Amino acid sequence: MPKPSAQVTAAEVSRIAGVTRATVSNWRRRHPDFPAPAGGTESSPLYDLRAVRAWLEARGHVAAASPAEELRTVLRLHPGGGCAATRALPLVLAAAHRDEDELTAWAGLPEAELTAEARKAATGLAGTVPGAGLLSYGRQDADLVRALIRCVRDEGGEIALDVLAERELDDSAASGAYQTPRWLADLMARLLTPATGTFPARVLDPACGSGTTLAAAARHGATHLHGQDLLPVQARRSAVALALAAPDATVTVRDGDSLRADAFESVTVDGVLCTPPYGDRDWGHDELAYDPRWAYGLPPRAESELAWVQHALSHLAPGALAVMLLAPGAAARPSGRRVRSELLRGGAVRAVIALPPGAAAPLHIGLHLWVLRRPGDDGASGQDPVLFVDTLDDPAQDVQRVVMSGARRIADTARQARAATDWDRLSETALSRWRTFAEDPAGFASVPGTAHAVPVIDLLDDVTDLTPARHVRTAAPAADPDETARQVRALRDRLAESVASLTRSGAYGDPRPAGEEPRSWRTATVADLTRGAALTLHRATVAAATRTGQPSGEDGGLPEEYAGRAVLTADDLAAARPASGDAEALQLVSTVRVETGDVLLPGVLGGSRTEARVADEQDAGCLLGPQLHLFRPDPERLDSWFLAGFLSAEENVSGASTGSTTVQLAPRRLRVPLLPPDEQRRYGEAFRRLYVLRTEARRAAERAEEAAGLAALGLTSGALLPPDGESS
């Protein structure tokens, strides 16, 4: 009996055929032989996939969709879901090893022979891909195998692997696993070589995930790659990815828990790269209490990161390095103090580098890179200092700007942390400081606000805190006293201007009582207003990203006329500042140019008050960034400030928000009063003045913090003296 066919929507038919949804609608109306609905509803019909394919093939449309899109469709319709993608991973490598003619012949086999050949190919990779020898494929997998072969043949193994990863990671337990972005994996690999020289030949990642760090090591010259991951799907994916990316390297990937069941227990390597799981309390504290790897002390139950640190050190050859990406808590939690102290005394900690928030998931915190060294017989010891680097600061700034940066950082750390970051410059900053330090640890010259080498004895206090900011900021810059005093006076003058402007903004008149009862009015939703053409609603689109942090490549770029234009981001909106984003860095693939009078609201809501912004002449021409909603009113029917005031009303936003952990705004549910134009303008002017008042109040508060921070820093650094008794 023929196997049952899947059912597809009209949108999926359009993707299969490589046409628009409107074209599919025309086919339904104009071609009586177009397949009749096999399910669904009258408004959302479903069509038999086999019948649709036959109809398309008869008209020459079957090959219009790209092989990658065809593979995505087959995966979505496969009854096995994400498990089907996981089982198909070894076939990517098997297909990549065959030439075009062989793949064409394989794809053209009947179903039974096709799946039998797939079983044979997977079995042949049993020693390369974990679990491949246990896989089997049935008739239900025939369409998937055929689509995968065509994708590898026409677009390459890497594209096919990315398509499988989209499904396999979203539909499996691996969806919560954090991946190391490509640029960060490259930085970690480069940190393994303190100076120019031979890259470590043997590299291990005991929590390899998708294999991005090992792939980076291979790009720099590693010839023997060892990886292990707790999740079989990740280990399988990593093995395939590394075999494709580094065909000349010897790749060994195993699945299993590295701490409880080390697959490389007797292996010694020249370098370790690792991004271990964060906050894992079930890492094996009780059953591993007497494990010989704990040369620096048994890690407490809450300190899984310190267990991974010692696991990495246990695999290193004497004098070899490990680079690990750790949560910031590992540097300061009281429970880990004793182990950190022993690591310092033994000379195992060489450097801690702080990254800005957003460098890698979880994006809301700034992670740390730990550079570790297995003690050896090369003369280095625990007497060498430890390097601390804080990449949040500008490495090119002069001493006086460091003082100013310190003051601003005290005033507005969170805003700086969210600012756009130049990752290439960040990488070079970290590498240059590390390599300079590695050449002469005792003679390293501190860079105020960025890098500081601290003797081990100074770190062994009652907390043993290895947070870079704590030590980098202790390197007080030698600021010029006269210049510091001049800058304090200039900041106080700016503060006085802000206070005067704030006073003027608050003196625009008192609102009048509405009467004995609050006023009420008829309202319309934004959805109603868009249908009536009173306004249009816009959002930007970013490129789909693979789990390695790189664009998937299936989205096109922005139009050429958008090149070089600044992007208005959600952070710009929150800080009431001009557009500061970069379209390429934000991976925008579609957006709109902001026009004067546009109303902007954030798409993701935080804890503070949601405030709309009306674009002015300074905003005009910039591009709309992600996580922002743009409302473009018809000026003849809606006043922009009137619209902004009511759209951002607290009760309005609350009624149009969804979610608990991440609260998102549903813009079409927002409601707007229906008032005549003259009355809209009166309300709009009141809302505009309130916006100015809030903006001036925020600016005055920032300048007050900046002035006070600089003055305090000048006093504590010795650049300034307190005023004499007669000064006011």
XYZ file of C-alpha atoms in Angstrom:
728
model
C 0.000 0.000 0.000
C 1.278 3.504 -0.740
C 2.418 5.438 2.293
C 0.129 8.316 3.343
C 1.076 11.727 2.012
C 1.585 14.798 4.179
C -0.645 17.843 3.918
C 0.676 21.330 3.191
C -0.704 24.865 3.393
C -0.905 27.298 0.484
C 2.113 29.142 1.908
C 4.135 25.912 1.836
C 3.017 25.240 -1.716
C 4.379 28.668 -2.668
C 7.745 27.868 -1.063
C 7.926 24.455 -2.749
C 7.195 25.984 -6.142
C 9.329 29.079 -5.585
C 6.455 31.488 -6.269
C 4.461 34.016 -4.264
C 1.381 33.213 -2.234
C -0.687 35.289 -4.657
C 0.419 33.018 -7.521
C -0.852 29.965 -5.664
C -4.202 31.715 -5.142
C -4.374 32.414 -8.887
C -3.628 28.770 -9.645
C -6.516 27.701 -7.429
C -8.951 30.021 -9.236
C -7.761 29.633 -12.811
C -6.860 25.916 -13.048
C -9.725 23.475 -12.470
C -7.250 20.597 -12.156
C -5.400 22.188 -9.232
C -5.608 19.678 -6.341
C -8.714 20.076 -4.196
C -8.229 20.667 -0.449
C -7.623 17.436 1.465
C -8.163 18.923 4.910
C -8.065 22.065 6.992
C -10.793 24.675 6.866
C -12.364 26.819 4.192
C -10.202 29.794 5.153
C -7.034 27.700 5.743
C -7.180 24.670 3.437
C -4.590 21.886 3.411
C -3.471 20.088 0.248
C -2.122 16.599 -0.330
C 1.641 16.973 -0.839
C 1.928 14.155 -3.365
C -0.910 15.588 -5.468
C 0.637 19.055 -5.329
C 4.042 17.761 -6.400
C 2.515 15.865 -9.312
C 0.605 18.977 -10.426
C 3.706 21.155 -10.169
C 5.894 18.636 -11.980
C 3.453 18.522 -14.878
C 3.907 22.298 -15.262
C 7.649 22.477 -14.712
C 7.492 24.135 -11.279
C 8.851 21.309 -9.148
C 12.479 22.426 -9.436
C 11.822 26.091 -8.682
C 12.466 25.794 -4.952
C 16.097 25.643 -3.832
C 17.338 22.274 -2.558
C 17.795 23.779 0.906
C 14.194 25.018 0.960
C 13.008 21.643 -0.254
C 14.916 19.955 2.586
C 13.340 22.330 5.116
C 9.863 21.512 3.852
C 10.453 17.755 3.988
C 11.817 18.032 7.515
C 8.818 20.021 8.703
C 6.429 17.467 7.262
C 8.319 14.407 8.475
C 6.420 12.550 11.225
C 9.660 12.122 13.196
C 10.107 15.868 13.753
C 13.509 16.852 15.139
C 14.491 13.200 15.611
C 14.476 12.798 11.845
C 16.971 15.645 11.493
C 19.193 14.073 14.144
C 19.179 10.686 12.386
C 19.984 12.350 9.067
C 23.161 14.072 10.305
C 25.606 11.257 9.363
C 24.167 11.170 5.853
C 25.462 14.710 5.260
C 29.013 13.486 5.741
C 28.398 10.342 3.723
C 26.998 12.377 0.825
C 29.809 14.969 1.042
C 32.327 12.174 0.370
C 30.720 11.305 -2.993
C 30.964 13.096 -6.310
C 28.076 14.664 -8.222
C 27.392 11.670 -10.444
C 27.298 9.282 -7.489
C 24.869 11.549 -5.634
C 22.611 11.851 -8.670
C 22.504 8.076 -8.989
C 21.818 7.668 -5.256
C 18.956 10.174 -5.328
C 17.374 8.381 -8.274
C 17.142 4.948 -6.589
C 13.744 3.441 -5.707
C 12.663 3.934 -2.089
C 13.789 0.550 -0.787
C 17.232 0.765 -2.411
C 17.584 4.429 -1.414
C 17.047 3.766 2.295
C 19.157 0.600 2.222
C 22.053 2.602 0.796
C 21.489 5.209 3.541
C 21.743 2.506 6.232
C 24.945 1.215 4.659
C 26.435 4.723 4.482
C 25.612 5.473 8.131
C 27.077 2.163 9.284
C 30.304 3.002 7.475
C 30.671 6.125 9.647
C 30.285 4.286 12.965
C 33.840 5.110 13.987
C 33.534 8.782 13.017
C 30.038 9.916 14.028
C 28.756 8.868 17.487
C 25.811 6.487 17.229
C 25.889 6.295 13.423
C 26.187 2.509 13.458
C 22.871 2.149 15.290
C 20.811 4.165 12.806
C 18.320 2.731 10.360
C 16.070 4.300 7.729
C 12.653 3.168 6.535
C 10.257 4.052 3.749
C 9.006 7.047 5.737
C 12.527 8.502 5.433
C 12.828 8.173 1.659
C 11.757 11.744 0.833
C 14.086 13.110 3.523
C 17.101 11.128 2.281
C 16.428 12.150 -1.319
C 16.056 15.851 -0.422
C 19.227 15.746 1.685
C 21.276 14.161 -1.104
C 20.113 16.804 -3.582
C 20.922 19.591 -1.111
C 24.471 18.286 -0.553
C 24.955 17.810 -4.292
C 23.716 21.259 -5.331
C 24.546 23.487 -2.342
C 27.192 21.661 -0.315
C 27.404 19.743 2.938
C 27.664 22.847 5.137
C 24.314 24.208 3.884
C 22.620 20.835 4.413
C 24.073 20.619 7.922
C 22.775 24.092 8.761
C 19.278 23.151 7.599
C 19.282 19.997 9.739
C 20.617 21.958 12.719
C 17.733 24.419 12.504
C 15.294 21.587 13.071
C 17.377 19.322 15.266
C 18.256 22.039 17.780
C 14.777 23.560 17.932
C 12.994 20.266 18.458
C 15.354 18.512 20.876
C 16.745 18.885 24.354
C 19.717 20.628 22.765
C 17.686 23.797 22.233
C 18.867 25.088 25.598
C 22.557 24.595 24.819
C 24.541 27.783 24.338
C 26.727 27.975 21.264
C 30.020 29.867 21.067
C 29.873 32.506 18.289
C 32.446 32.105 15.532
C 34.334 35.342 16.300
C 34.596 34.412 19.983
C 35.746 30.871 19.195
C 38.432 32.398 16.983
C 39.589 34.693 19.809
C 39.733 31.758 22.223
C 41.844 29.772 19.778
C 44.260 32.656 19.223
C 44.721 33.055 22.972
C 46.221 29.549 23.050
C 49.390 30.983 21.474
C 50.880 33.762 23.662
C 53.156 34.854 20.807
C 53.546 34.042 17.139
C 54.624 30.457 16.799
C 53.335 26.957 16.260
C 49.691 26.428 17.139
C 48.961 23.479 19.473
C 48.592 20.302 17.432
C 46.301 18.427 19.840
C 43.245 20.346 21.103
C 40.389 19.131 23.300
C 36.926 20.562 23.947
C 35.168 18.487 26.651
C 31.852 20.318 26.087
C 32.118 20.740 22.339
C 28.497 21.557 21.459
C 28.344 22.149 17.703
C 32.143 22.160 17.398
C 32.782 25.870 16.746
C 35.806 26.123 19.066
C 37.439 23.007 17.618
C 36.750 24.269 14.095
C 38.526 27.514 15.056
C 41.476 25.494 16.341
C 41.605 23.606 13.034
C 41.632 26.880 11.082
C 44.713 27.939 13.047
C 46.597 24.689 12.525
C 45.440 22.048 15.017
C 45.756 18.597 13.487
C 44.180 16.380 16.180
C 40.741 17.433 17.440
C 39.111 15.746 20.435
C 35.528 16.601 21.447
C 32.918 15.271 23.840
C 29.398 16.437 24.616
C 26.706 15.275 26.990
C 23.992 15.484 24.323
C 24.300 12.793 21.629
C 22.729 15.108 19.050
C 25.406 17.739 19.700
C 28.237 15.211 19.545
C 26.879 13.840 16.269
C 26.492 17.291 14.782
C 29.974 18.324 15.942
C 31.573 15.233 14.396
C 29.956 15.922 11.021
C 30.728 19.661 11.109
C 34.391 19.099 11.987
C 34.839 16.419 9.351
C 33.504 18.868 6.758
C 35.428 21.903 8.044
C 38.752 20.152 8.720
C 39.048 17.207 6.310
C 42.805 16.918 6.870
C 42.586 16.790 10.676
C 42.156 13.695 12.812
C 38.734 14.162 14.463
C 37.540 12.131 17.442
C 34.173 13.062 18.945
C 32.365 11.103 21.641
C 29.095 11.575 23.486
C 28.681 11.355 27.242
C 29.246 13.345 30.428
C 32.881 14.513 30.444
C 32.976 14.920 34.226
C 31.346 11.584 35.112
C 32.505 9.489 32.132
C 35.566 11.072 30.522
C 35.963 9.570 27.046
C 39.561 10.863 26.856
C 40.723 9.938 30.348
C 44.216 8.923 29.239
C 44.633 11.630 26.566
C 47.037 14.539 27.092
C 46.669 17.530 24.763
C 48.518 20.737 23.909
C 45.496 22.989 24.394
C 41.931 23.011 25.723
C 39.096 25.234 24.496
C 35.796 24.985 26.316
C 32.494 26.719 27.011
C 31.130 24.559 29.846
C 27.471 24.575 30.939
C 26.519 27.463 33.233
C 25.044 27.016 36.703
C 24.914 23.205 36.607
C 24.382 21.890 40.161
C 24.031 18.282 39.021
C 27.604 17.914 37.802
C 28.503 14.943 40.023
C 29.668 16.560 43.268
C 28.868 13.555 45.477
C 30.043 10.657 43.315
C 33.231 12.485 42.256
C 34.287 13.610 45.734
C 37.576 11.656 45.623
C 38.374 12.184 41.951
C 42.111 12.705 41.307
C 41.368 15.647 38.998
C 40.641 17.887 41.996
C 44.288 18.822 42.513
C 43.234 22.265 43.707
C 40.383 21.150 45.957
C 36.946 19.613 45.626
C 34.698 22.160 43.884
C 31.576 23.029 45.920
C 28.241 21.838 44.583
C 27.422 25.311 43.219
C 30.802 25.672 41.489
C 30.529 23.436 38.439
C 32.706 25.899 36.493
C 35.631 25.204 38.830
C 35.142 21.480 38.251
C 35.439 22.074 34.498
C 38.527 24.240 35.058
C 40.302 21.410 36.882
C 39.088 18.854 34.344
C 40.696 20.972 31.588
C 43.965 21.317 33.519
C 44.116 17.548 34.060
C 44.277 16.970 30.293
C 47.011 19.523 29.535
C 50.649 18.746 28.951
C 52.967 20.651 31.341
C 53.176 24.291 30.297
C 50.179 24.028 27.925
C 47.251 26.455 27.998
C 43.477 26.231 28.294
C 41.027 29.002 27.396
C 37.565 28.745 28.935
C 34.460 30.918 28.631
C 32.900 31.162 32.096
C 30.076 32.983 33.805
C 31.264 35.971 35.893
C 30.103 34.332 39.116
C 32.962 31.831 38.896
C 35.394 34.676 39.596
C 33.748 35.937 42.764
C 31.305 33.512 44.418
C 32.296 33.011 48.084
C 31.828 29.235 47.828
C 34.652 28.965 45.294
C 37.188 31.079 47.179
C 39.309 28.167 48.433
C 39.660 26.540 45.015
C 40.451 29.902 43.373
C 43.129 30.510 46.010
C 44.781 27.159 45.292
C 44.644 27.771 41.541
C 46.433 31.084 42.110
C 49.048 29.613 44.430
C 49.781 26.870 41.927
C 50.232 29.337 39.062
C 47.322 27.854 37.080
C 45.476 31.153 36.464
C 47.304 33.340 33.950
C 44.665 35.840 32.821
C 40.981 36.758 33.180
C 39.442 38.818 30.372
C 36.018 40.450 30.817
C 33.744 40.589 27.760
C 30.828 43.014 27.342
C 27.212 41.811 27.596
C 26.029 40.478 24.256
C 29.313 38.780 23.356
C 27.741 35.338 23.744
C 24.645 33.751 25.275
C 23.354 34.418 27.853
C 23.393 37.889 26.314
C 22.379 39.875 29.393
C 25.627 39.288 31.298
C 29.280 39.954 30.571
C 31.154 36.639 30.424
C 34.809 36.033 31.307
C 37.595 34.315 29.415
C 39.965 32.459 31.738
C 43.434 31.644 30.411
C 44.825 28.716 32.425
C 48.184 26.975 32.393
C 49.262 23.524 33.524
C 52.308 24.134 35.776
C 55.490 22.741 34.225
C 59.266 22.873 34.419
C 59.802 26.017 32.329
C 60.543 28.329 35.228
C 57.058 29.849 35.529
C 55.463 29.588 38.946
C 52.779 30.894 41.170
C 54.982 33.935 41.804
C 54.088 35.369 38.390
C 51.351 38.022 38.422
C 47.894 37.482 36.910
C 46.684 39.628 34.026
C 43.232 41.240 34.167
C 41.737 42.827 31.043
C 38.444 44.708 30.855
C 37.383 45.048 27.211
C 34.530 47.416 28.055
C 36.982 50.293 28.086
C 38.521 52.015 25.067
C 42.105 50.773 24.709
C 43.157 53.836 22.712
C 42.034 56.492 25.180
C 44.556 58.720 26.917
C 44.915 59.092 30.674
C 42.531 62.009 31.031
C 39.824 60.215 29.034
C 40.231 57.235 31.343
C 39.247 59.468 34.259
C 36.202 60.664 32.365
C 35.334 57.109 31.330
C 35.481 56.027 34.946
C 33.026 58.734 35.946
C 30.621 57.948 33.138
C 30.858 54.278 33.908
C 29.836 54.867 37.494
C 26.885 56.896 36.228
C 25.717 54.691 33.387
C 27.300 51.237 33.319
C 24.226 49.470 31.964
C 23.847 51.826 29.003
C 27.523 51.479 28.046
C 27.311 47.706 28.258
C 24.522 47.655 25.659
C 26.366 49.955 23.248
C 27.448 48.624 19.887
C 30.775 46.785 20.102
C 33.527 46.455 17.530
C 34.348 42.765 17.958
C 37.477 42.915 15.792
C 38.878 45.711 17.907
C 37.864 43.928 21.100
C 39.701 40.792 19.968
C 42.841 42.690 19.096
C 42.756 44.501 22.438
C 42.536 41.237 24.379
C 45.218 39.546 22.251
C 47.692 42.412 22.353
C 47.455 42.754 26.160
C 47.762 39.001 26.657
C 50.752 38.578 24.338
C 52.581 41.559 25.811
C 52.006 40.152 29.285
C 53.077 36.619 28.286
C 56.435 37.889 26.998
C 57.322 39.502 30.352
C 54.718 39.048 33.122
C 56.771 40.875 35.762
C 57.493 43.817 33.476
C 53.968 44.324 32.126
C 53.020 48.008 32.122
C 49.418 48.539 33.208
C 47.022 50.268 30.841
C 44.758 52.399 33.073
C 41.132 51.414 32.747
C 41.901 48.426 30.482
C 44.616 46.055 31.735
C 46.509 45.494 34.978
C 48.857 42.745 36.185
C 48.332 41.900 39.870
C 50.783 39.929 42.045
C 49.275 36.696 43.342
C 49.886 37.714 46.957
C 47.606 40.751 46.465
C 44.774 38.498 45.245
C 44.824 36.120 48.216
C 42.543 38.088 50.509
C 39.319 37.132 52.255
C 37.337 37.045 48.962
C 39.894 36.131 46.236
C 37.819 37.991 43.681
C 39.101 37.544 40.115
C 36.639 39.951 38.498
C 38.704 42.079 36.055
C 36.877 45.360 36.702
C 37.746 45.135 40.398
C 41.489 45.087 39.625
C 41.660 47.164 36.442
C 40.056 50.127 38.183
C 42.571 49.963 41.038
C 45.254 51.097 38.596
C 44.595 54.789 39.238
C 45.572 56.978 36.260
C 47.999 59.837 36.805
C 45.610 62.594 35.802
C 46.700 66.196 35.351
C 45.344 68.207 38.370
C 44.690 71.432 36.421
C 42.953 69.605 33.589
C 40.850 67.556 36.005
C 39.749 70.718 37.859
C 38.865 72.381 34.537
C 36.755 69.413 33.485
C 34.923 69.343 36.823
C 34.046 73.031 36.395
C 32.902 72.406 32.805
C 30.664 69.571 33.953
C 29.161 71.716 36.693
C 28.401 74.425 34.093
C 26.679 71.839 31.887
C 24.734 70.622 34.883
C 23.594 74.183 35.636
C 22.390 74.511 32.021
C 20.438 71.275 32.315
C 18.821 72.382 35.589
C 17.788 75.698 34.006
C 16.382 73.886 30.957
C 14.530 71.480 33.240
C 13.008 74.410 35.122
C 11.827 75.996 31.878
C 10.377 72.697 30.632
C 8.282 72.313 33.771
C 6.747 75.788 33.532
C 4.397 75.352 30.574
C 1.139 75.640 32.506
C -1.073 73.428 34.634
C -3.531 70.934 33.074
C -7.200 71.767 33.706
C -9.645 69.516 35.560
C -11.955 67.614 33.224
C -14.978 68.218 35.467
C -16.716 66.181 38.100
C -16.122 62.926 36.189
C -13.119 61.827 34.093
C -13.603 62.294 30.390
C -14.359 59.233 28.233
C -14.178 58.738 24.480
C -14.625 56.230 21.709
C -11.449 54.418 20.714
C -10.130 52.414 17.792
C -7.369 49.827 17.754
C -4.214 50.265 15.725
C -5.442 47.352 13.624
C -8.601 49.354 12.821
C -6.563 52.449 11.979
C -4.261 50.532 9.640
C -7.234 49.029 7.824
C -8.617 52.535 7.425
C -5.245 53.821 6.142
C -4.976 56.328 9.003
C -1.528 54.902 9.737
C 0.871 52.178 8.614
C 2.866 49.843 10.857
C 6.461 48.789 10.118
C 9.141 46.536 11.625
C 12.706 45.644 10.661
C 13.802 42.077 9.908
C 17.133 40.555 10.860
C 18.870 37.667 9.150
C 18.198 34.159 10.423
C 21.305 33.018 12.307
C 22.835 29.619 12.702
C 23.784 28.348 16.134
C 27.408 29.248 15.436
C 26.410 32.896 15.504
C 26.835 33.486 11.755
C 24.139 34.550 9.266
C 22.532 31.598 7.568
C 23.015 33.131 4.139
C 19.494 32.672 2.883
C 18.444 36.293 3.340
C 19.499 39.051 1.004
C 21.177 42.260 2.064
C 19.752 45.747 2.352
C 19.385 47.958 -0.725
C 22.561 49.783 -1.720
C 21.016 53.184 -0.971
C 20.820 52.168 2.695
C 24.593 51.658 2.942
C 26.257 53.817 5.576
C 23.024 54.924 7.241
C 22.826 54.782 11.036
C 20.250 52.471 12.597
C 17.911 53.632 15.359
C 18.023 50.886 17.992
C 15.936 50.055 21.049
C 18.807 51.318 23.225
C 18.810 54.630 21.347
C 15.090 54.929 22.000
C 15.481 54.172 25.714
C 18.345 56.667 26.120
C 16.695 59.402 23.990
C 19.838 59.634 21.855
C 20.465 59.776 18.080
C 20.692 56.632 15.966
C 23.912 54.740 16.700
C 23.462 51.230 15.272
C 25.105 49.597 12.266
C 22.967 47.689 9.741
C 25.626 45.075 8.997
C 26.408 44.402 12.657
C 22.682 44.077 13.417
C 22.258 41.786 10.352
C 19.290 43.740 8.996
C 17.793 42.313 5.828
C 14.717 44.537 5.558
C 13.783 47.805 7.177
C 12.409 51.279 6.454
C 13.852 54.756 6.550
C 12.565 56.776 9.461
C 10.660 59.934 8.516
C 9.868 63.046 10.526
C 6.638 62.464 12.445
C 7.002 58.693 12.738
C 6.104 57.305 16.170
C 8.425 54.667 17.639
C 7.752 52.158 20.426
C 9.892 49.274 21.747
C 8.783 45.758 20.852
C 10.236 44.126 23.990
C 9.264 45.793 27.245
C 11.479 46.182 30.288
C 10.757 47.208 33.844
C 10.821 50.974 33.270
C 8.053 53.104 31.823
C 7.388 52.564 28.124
C 7.785 55.873 26.317
C 7.116 56.602 22.672
C 9.360 58.816 20.591
C 8.339 61.019 17.699
C 11.023 61.183 15.031
C 12.392 64.661 14.357
C 14.681 66.105 11.672
C 17.724 64.519 13.334
C 16.137 61.067 13.094
C 14.914 61.471 9.516
C 16.804 59.257 7.086
C 18.128 56.752 9.612
C 17.046 53.110 9.440
C 14.590 51.373 11.745
C 16.348 48.862 13.987
C 15.169 45.502 15.335
C 12.748 45.193 18.282
C 11.084 48.501 17.425
C 7.608 49.260 16.101
C 7.216 52.228 13.767
C 3.781 53.848 13.415
C 3.527 56.220 10.437
C 0.359 58.338 10.778
C -1.462 60.159 8.011
C -0.791 63.784 9.130
C -4.213 64.864 7.864
C -5.941 62.428 10.226
C -3.600 61.796 13.195
C -1.284 64.090 15.129
C 2.038 62.352 15.863
C 2.460 63.519 19.460
C -1.183 62.795 20.235
C -0.647 59.278 18.886
C 2.603 58.852 20.841
C 1.067 59.940 24.116
C -1.870 57.562 24.017
C 0.066 54.635 22.515
C 2.528 54.709 25.424
C -0.101 55.108 28.148
C 0.564 52.581 30.909
C -2.875 50.972 30.853
C -2.813 50.836 27.047
C 0.588 49.101 26.931
C -0.429 46.664 29.686
C -3.522 45.612 27.769
C -1.530 45.023 24.582
C 1.383 43.065 26.117
C 1.981 39.339 26.109
C 4.412 37.074 27.956
C 5.759 36.853 31.472
C 9.545 36.414 31.413
C 9.930 38.313 28.142
C 7.106 40.819 27.739
C 6.374 41.727 24.137
C 4.144 44.447 22.787
C 1.347 43.482 20.401
C 1.044 46.832 18.585
C -2.184 46.137 16.722
C -4.041 45.793 20.034
C -3.160 49.312 21.225
C -6.104 51.691 21.318
C -6.311 55.368 20.299
C -9.135 57.849 21.104
C -11.160 59.131 18.168
C -10.868 62.926 18.502
C -11.060 65.778 15.980
C -7.740 67.167 14.624
C -7.795 70.409 16.652
C -8.257 68.534 19.899
C -5.583 66.014 18.895
C -3.121 68.860 18.454
C -3.847 70.250 21.928
C -3.268 66.843 23.495
C -0.219 66.360 21.277
C 1.386 69.595 22.457
C 0.864 68.563 26.081
C 2.431 65.144 25.444
C 5.356 66.754 23.599
C 6.101 69.043 26.554
C 5.957 66.097 28.955
C 8.432 64.204 26.752
C 10.796 67.178 26.816
C 10.395 67.412 30.592
C 11.315 63.756 31.076
C 14.235 64.034 28.672
C 15.633 67.115 30.421
C 15.212 65.467 33.835
C 17.117 62.394 32.644
C 19.872 64.541 31.108
C 20.232 66.573 34.315
C 20.483 63.380 36.378
C 23.153 61.961 34.047
C 25.196 65.166 34.175
C 24.899 65.318 37.962
C 26.230 61.749 38.237
C 28.981 62.492 35.720
C 30.120 65.642 37.530
C 29.990 63.995 40.944
C 31.770 60.881 39.674
C 34.640 62.831 38.124
C 35.034 65.028 41.207
C 35.090 61.970 43.486
C 37.605 60.198 41.253
C 39.807 63.286 41.190
C 39.756 63.524 44.997
C 40.532 59.844 45.554
C 43.321 59.780 42.927
C 45.031 62.845 44.421
C 44.449 65.075 41.382
C 42.047 67.351 43.317
C 41.999 68.806 46.810
C 38.870 69.597 48.841
C 37.687 73.235 48.699
C 39.045 75.445 51.463
C 36.836 76.426 54.348
C 35.747 79.708 52.796
C 34.706 78.251 49.415
C 31.048 77.671 48.684
